[in-house]
CSV table of C-alpha atoms and ligand atoms in Angstrom, one decimal:
chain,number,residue,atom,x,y,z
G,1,UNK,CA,-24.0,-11.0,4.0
G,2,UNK,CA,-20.4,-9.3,4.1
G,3,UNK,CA,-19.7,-11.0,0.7
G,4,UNK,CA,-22.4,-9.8,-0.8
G,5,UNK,CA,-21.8,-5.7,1.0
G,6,UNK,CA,-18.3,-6.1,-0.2
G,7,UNK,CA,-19.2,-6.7,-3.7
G,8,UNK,CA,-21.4,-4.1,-3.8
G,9,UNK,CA,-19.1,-1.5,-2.6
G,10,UNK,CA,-16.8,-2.5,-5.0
G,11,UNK,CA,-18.9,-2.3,-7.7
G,12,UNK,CA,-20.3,1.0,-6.7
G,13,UNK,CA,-16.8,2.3,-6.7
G,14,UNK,CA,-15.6,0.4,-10.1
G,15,UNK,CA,-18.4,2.7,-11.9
G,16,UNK,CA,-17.9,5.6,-10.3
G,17,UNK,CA,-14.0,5.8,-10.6
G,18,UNK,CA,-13.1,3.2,-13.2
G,19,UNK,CA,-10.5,1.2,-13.1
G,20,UNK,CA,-7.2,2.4,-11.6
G,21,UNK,CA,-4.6,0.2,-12.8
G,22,UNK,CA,-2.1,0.7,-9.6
G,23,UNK,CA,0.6,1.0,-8.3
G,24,UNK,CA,2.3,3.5,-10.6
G,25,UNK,CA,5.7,2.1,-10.6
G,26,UNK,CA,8.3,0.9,-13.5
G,27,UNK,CA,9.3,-2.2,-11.5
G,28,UNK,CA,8.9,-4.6,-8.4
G,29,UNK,CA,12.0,-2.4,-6.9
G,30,UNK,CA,10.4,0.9,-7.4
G,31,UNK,CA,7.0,-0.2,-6.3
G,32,UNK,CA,8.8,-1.4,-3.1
G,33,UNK,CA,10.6,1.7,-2.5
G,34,UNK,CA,7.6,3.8,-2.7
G,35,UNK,CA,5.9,2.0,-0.6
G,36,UNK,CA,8.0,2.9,2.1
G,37,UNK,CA,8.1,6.4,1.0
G,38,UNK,CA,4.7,6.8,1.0
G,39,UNK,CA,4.1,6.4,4.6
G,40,UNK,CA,2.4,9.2,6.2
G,41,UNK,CA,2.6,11.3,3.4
G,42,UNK,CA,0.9,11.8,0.3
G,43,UNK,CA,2.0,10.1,-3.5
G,44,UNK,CA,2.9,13.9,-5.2
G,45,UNK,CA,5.4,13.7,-2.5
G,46,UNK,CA,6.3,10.3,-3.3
G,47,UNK,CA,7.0,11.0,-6.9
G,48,UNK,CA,9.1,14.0,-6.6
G,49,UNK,CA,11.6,11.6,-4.4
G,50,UNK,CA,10.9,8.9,-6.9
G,51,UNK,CA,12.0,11.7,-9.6
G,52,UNK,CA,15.4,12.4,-7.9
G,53,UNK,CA,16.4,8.7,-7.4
G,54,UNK,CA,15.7,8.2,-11.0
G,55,UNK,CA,17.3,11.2,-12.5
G,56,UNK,CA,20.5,10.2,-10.0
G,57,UNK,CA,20.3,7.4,-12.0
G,58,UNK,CA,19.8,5.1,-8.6
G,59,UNK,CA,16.9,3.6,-9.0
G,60,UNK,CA,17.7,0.2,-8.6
G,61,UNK,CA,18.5,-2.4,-5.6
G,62,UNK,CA,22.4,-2.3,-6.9
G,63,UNK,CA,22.8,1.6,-6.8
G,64,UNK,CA,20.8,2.5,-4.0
G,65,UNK,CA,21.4,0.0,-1.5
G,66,UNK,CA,24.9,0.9,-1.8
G,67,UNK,CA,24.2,4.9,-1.4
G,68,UNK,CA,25.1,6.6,2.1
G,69,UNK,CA,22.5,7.6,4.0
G,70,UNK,CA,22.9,11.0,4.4
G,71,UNK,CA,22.6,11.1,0.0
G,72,UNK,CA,19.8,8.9,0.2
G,73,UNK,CA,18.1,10.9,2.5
G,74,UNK,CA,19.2,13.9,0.4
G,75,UNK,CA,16.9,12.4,-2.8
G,76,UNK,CA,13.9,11.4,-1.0
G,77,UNK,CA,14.1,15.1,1.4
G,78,UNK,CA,10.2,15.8,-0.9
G,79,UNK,CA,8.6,12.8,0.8
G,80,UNK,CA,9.2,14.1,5.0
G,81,UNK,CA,10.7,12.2,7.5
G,82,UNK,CA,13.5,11.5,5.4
G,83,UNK,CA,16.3,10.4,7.6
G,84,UNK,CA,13.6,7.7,9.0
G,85,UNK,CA,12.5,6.5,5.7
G,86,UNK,CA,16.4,6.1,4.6
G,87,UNK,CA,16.7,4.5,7.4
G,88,UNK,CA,14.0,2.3,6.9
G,89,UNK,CA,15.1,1.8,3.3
G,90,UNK,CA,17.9,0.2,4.3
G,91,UNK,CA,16.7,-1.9,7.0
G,92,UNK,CA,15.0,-3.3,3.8
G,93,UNK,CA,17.9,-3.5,2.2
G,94,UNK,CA,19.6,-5.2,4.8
G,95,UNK,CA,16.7,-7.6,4.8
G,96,UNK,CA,16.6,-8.6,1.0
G,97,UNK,CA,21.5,-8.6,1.4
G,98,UNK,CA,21.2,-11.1,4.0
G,99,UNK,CA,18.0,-13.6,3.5
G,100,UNK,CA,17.6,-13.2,-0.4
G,101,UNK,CA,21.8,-12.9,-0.8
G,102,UNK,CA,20.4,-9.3,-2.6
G,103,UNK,CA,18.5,-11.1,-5.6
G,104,UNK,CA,14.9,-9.6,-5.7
G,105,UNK,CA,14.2,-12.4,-7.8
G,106,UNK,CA,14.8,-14.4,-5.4
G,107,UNK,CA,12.5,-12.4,-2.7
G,108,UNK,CA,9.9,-12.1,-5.2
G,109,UNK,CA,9.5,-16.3,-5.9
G,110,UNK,CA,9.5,-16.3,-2.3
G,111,UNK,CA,6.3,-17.7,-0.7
G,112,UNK,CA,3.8,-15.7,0.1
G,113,UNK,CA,3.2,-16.6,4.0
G,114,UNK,CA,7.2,-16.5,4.5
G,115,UNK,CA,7.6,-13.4,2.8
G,116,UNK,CA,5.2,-11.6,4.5
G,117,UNK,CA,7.1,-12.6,7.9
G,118,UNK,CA,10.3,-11.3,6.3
G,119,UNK,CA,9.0,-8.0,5.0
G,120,UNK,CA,7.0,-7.2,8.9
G,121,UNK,CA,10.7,-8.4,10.4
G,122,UNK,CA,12.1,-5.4,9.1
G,123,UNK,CA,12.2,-2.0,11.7
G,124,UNK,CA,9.6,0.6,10.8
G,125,UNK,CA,7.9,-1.9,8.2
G,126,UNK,CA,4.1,-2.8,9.6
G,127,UNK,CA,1.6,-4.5,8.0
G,128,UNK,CA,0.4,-1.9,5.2
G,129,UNK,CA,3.6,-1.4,3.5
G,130,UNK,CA,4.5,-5.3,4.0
G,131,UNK,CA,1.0,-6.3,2.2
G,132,UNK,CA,1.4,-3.0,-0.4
G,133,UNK,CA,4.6,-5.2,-1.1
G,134,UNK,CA,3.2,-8.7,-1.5
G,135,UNK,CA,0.0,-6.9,-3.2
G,136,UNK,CA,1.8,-4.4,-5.7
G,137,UNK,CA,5.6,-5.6,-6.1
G,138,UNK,CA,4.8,-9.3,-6.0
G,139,UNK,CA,1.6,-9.5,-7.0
G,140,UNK,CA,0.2,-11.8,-4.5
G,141,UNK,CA,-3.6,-12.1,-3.4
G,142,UNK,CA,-3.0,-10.0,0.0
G,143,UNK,CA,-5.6,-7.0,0.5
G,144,UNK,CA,-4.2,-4.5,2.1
G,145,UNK,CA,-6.0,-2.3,5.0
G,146,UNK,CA,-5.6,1.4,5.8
G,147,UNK,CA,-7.5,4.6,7.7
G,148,UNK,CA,-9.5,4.8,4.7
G,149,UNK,CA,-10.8,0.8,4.5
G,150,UNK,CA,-11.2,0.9,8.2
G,151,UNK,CA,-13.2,4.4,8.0
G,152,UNK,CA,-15.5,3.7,5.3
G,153,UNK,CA,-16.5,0.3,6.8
G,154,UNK,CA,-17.1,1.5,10.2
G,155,UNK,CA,-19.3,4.3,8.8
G,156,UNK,CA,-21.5,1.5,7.3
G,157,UNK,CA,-21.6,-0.4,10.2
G,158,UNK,CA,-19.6,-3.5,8.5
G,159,UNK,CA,-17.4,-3.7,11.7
G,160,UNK,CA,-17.1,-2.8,15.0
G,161,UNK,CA,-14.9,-0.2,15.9
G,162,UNK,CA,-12.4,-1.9,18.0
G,163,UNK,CA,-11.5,-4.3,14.3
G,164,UNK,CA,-7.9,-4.2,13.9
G,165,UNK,CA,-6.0,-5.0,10.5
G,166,UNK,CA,-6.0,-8.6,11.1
G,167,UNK,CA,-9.7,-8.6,11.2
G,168,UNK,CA,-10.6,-6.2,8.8
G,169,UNK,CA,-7.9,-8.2,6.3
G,170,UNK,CA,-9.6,-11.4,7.2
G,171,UNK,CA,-13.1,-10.0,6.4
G,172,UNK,CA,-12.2,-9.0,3.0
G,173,UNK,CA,-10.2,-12.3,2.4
G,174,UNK,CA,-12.2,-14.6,3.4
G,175,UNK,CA,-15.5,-12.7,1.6
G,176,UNK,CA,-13.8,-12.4,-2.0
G,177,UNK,CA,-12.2,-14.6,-4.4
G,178,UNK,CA,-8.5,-14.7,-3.5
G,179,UNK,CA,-8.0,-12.7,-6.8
G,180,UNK,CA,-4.8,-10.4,-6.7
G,181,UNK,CA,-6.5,-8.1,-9.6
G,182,UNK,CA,-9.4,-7.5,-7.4
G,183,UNK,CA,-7.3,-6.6,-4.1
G,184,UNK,CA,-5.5,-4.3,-6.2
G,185,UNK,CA,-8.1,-2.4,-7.6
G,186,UNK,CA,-10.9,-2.9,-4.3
G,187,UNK,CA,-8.0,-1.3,-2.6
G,188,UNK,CA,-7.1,1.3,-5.0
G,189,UNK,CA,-11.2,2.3,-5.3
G,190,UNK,CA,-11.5,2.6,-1.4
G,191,UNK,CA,-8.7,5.2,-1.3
G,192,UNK,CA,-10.1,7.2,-4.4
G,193,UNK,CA,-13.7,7.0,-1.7
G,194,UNK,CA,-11.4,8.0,1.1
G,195,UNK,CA,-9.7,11.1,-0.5
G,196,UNK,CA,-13.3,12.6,-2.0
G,197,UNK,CA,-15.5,11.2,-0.1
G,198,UNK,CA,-15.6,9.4,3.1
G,199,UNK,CA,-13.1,12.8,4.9
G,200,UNK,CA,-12.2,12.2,8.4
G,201,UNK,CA,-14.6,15.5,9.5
G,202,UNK,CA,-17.6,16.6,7.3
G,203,UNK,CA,-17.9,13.3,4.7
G,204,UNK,CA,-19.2,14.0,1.7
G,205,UNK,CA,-21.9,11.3,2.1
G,206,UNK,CA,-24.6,12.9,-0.6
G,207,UNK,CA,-22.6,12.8,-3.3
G,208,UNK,CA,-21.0,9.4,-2.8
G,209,UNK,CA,-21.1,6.6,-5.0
G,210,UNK,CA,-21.7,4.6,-1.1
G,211,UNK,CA,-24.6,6.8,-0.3
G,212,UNK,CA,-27.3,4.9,1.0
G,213,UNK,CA,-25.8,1.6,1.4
I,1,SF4,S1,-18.7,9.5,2.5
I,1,SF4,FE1,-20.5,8.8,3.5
I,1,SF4,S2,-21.5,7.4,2.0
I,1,SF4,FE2,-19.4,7.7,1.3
I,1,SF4,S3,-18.2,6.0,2.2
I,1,SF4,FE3,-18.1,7.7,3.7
I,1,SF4,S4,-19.8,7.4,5.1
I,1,SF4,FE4,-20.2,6.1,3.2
């Protein structure tokens, strides 16, 4: 039943947007620092700090793990709560120096159960960015849950409302093929459904490619 709902949605959202090829990002490095930017704020905010770490010319683990703080904070100032983030940055940082000896290559062959554990053991890293990062930088088959998943599928009754990520995670992982291609783009459709659709007040439900499901 929820394998056969899921599909559906994500065809119904595949037509309706087309496919959207995420996450922008040159490289594993860059798709992993915006990830952390992008925490409660939007991605035009992310790619104007994205913008200033490439035109420093810092954009990459060497340069900017080596940056103070205060200048790193400096660059990503367009994406809010920029001392945190630089802070958070280099908790990362820290993170990738000590267990990886600073070789994303390294972090990246990782496996995928191990990693995970090593991305969540980082301060002010929870289980969105950590999966963006196994999804999007490394490519594994992890789906990743936010507001949006959880709001569009309690609207259509596909879970009860006290689901946390685990759940909702485990719905969509054990329901699909473990397909990283599909998590990308099921995930990248649901936010496109969250942002001009499925609004926190007043949802646009009669124009939505979900309408009537
Ligand atoms: S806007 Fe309405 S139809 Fe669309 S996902 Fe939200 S609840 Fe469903």
């Amino acid at each position: 039943m929820a394998h056969t709902q899921l599909e559906e949605i994500y065809t119904r959202l595949y037509t309706h947007f087309g496919q959207q090829q995420w996450w922008p990002g040159d490289t594993p490095f860059e798709v992993m620092v915006g990830a952390v930017l992008t925490q409660n704020t939007n991605w035009s905010n992310v790619e104007k700090a994205i913008d200033n770490l490439k035109r420093a010319g810092v954009m990459s683990f060497e340069r900017l793990s080596q940056l103070p703080v205060a200048l790193l904070a400096e660059y990503i100032r367009p994406a809010g709560y920029y001392n945190i983030k630089a802070g958070r940055l280099r908790n990362l940082f820290s993170m990738i120096r000590q267990q990886y000896g600073g070789s994303l290559d390294q972090l990246l062959e990782e496996e995928t159960e191990t990693l995970r554990q090593a991305l969540l053991s980082v301060k002010g890293i929870g289980q969105e960015t950590a999966d963006s990062i196994l999804l999007y930088a490394a490519g594994r088959p992890v789906f990743v849950v936010d507001a949006y998943t959880y709001r569009i599928l309690l609207r259509h009754d596909l879970i009860p409302e006290d689901f946390g990520y685990g759940e909702i995670q485990e719905l969509f992982m054990d329901n699909l093929s473990s397909d990283a291609g599909l998590f990308n783009e099921y995930h990248a459709l649901l936010v496109c459904a969250g942002k001009d659709f499925c609004k926190k007040t007043s949802p646009k439900c009669a124009d939505c490619p979900l309408h009537g499901l």
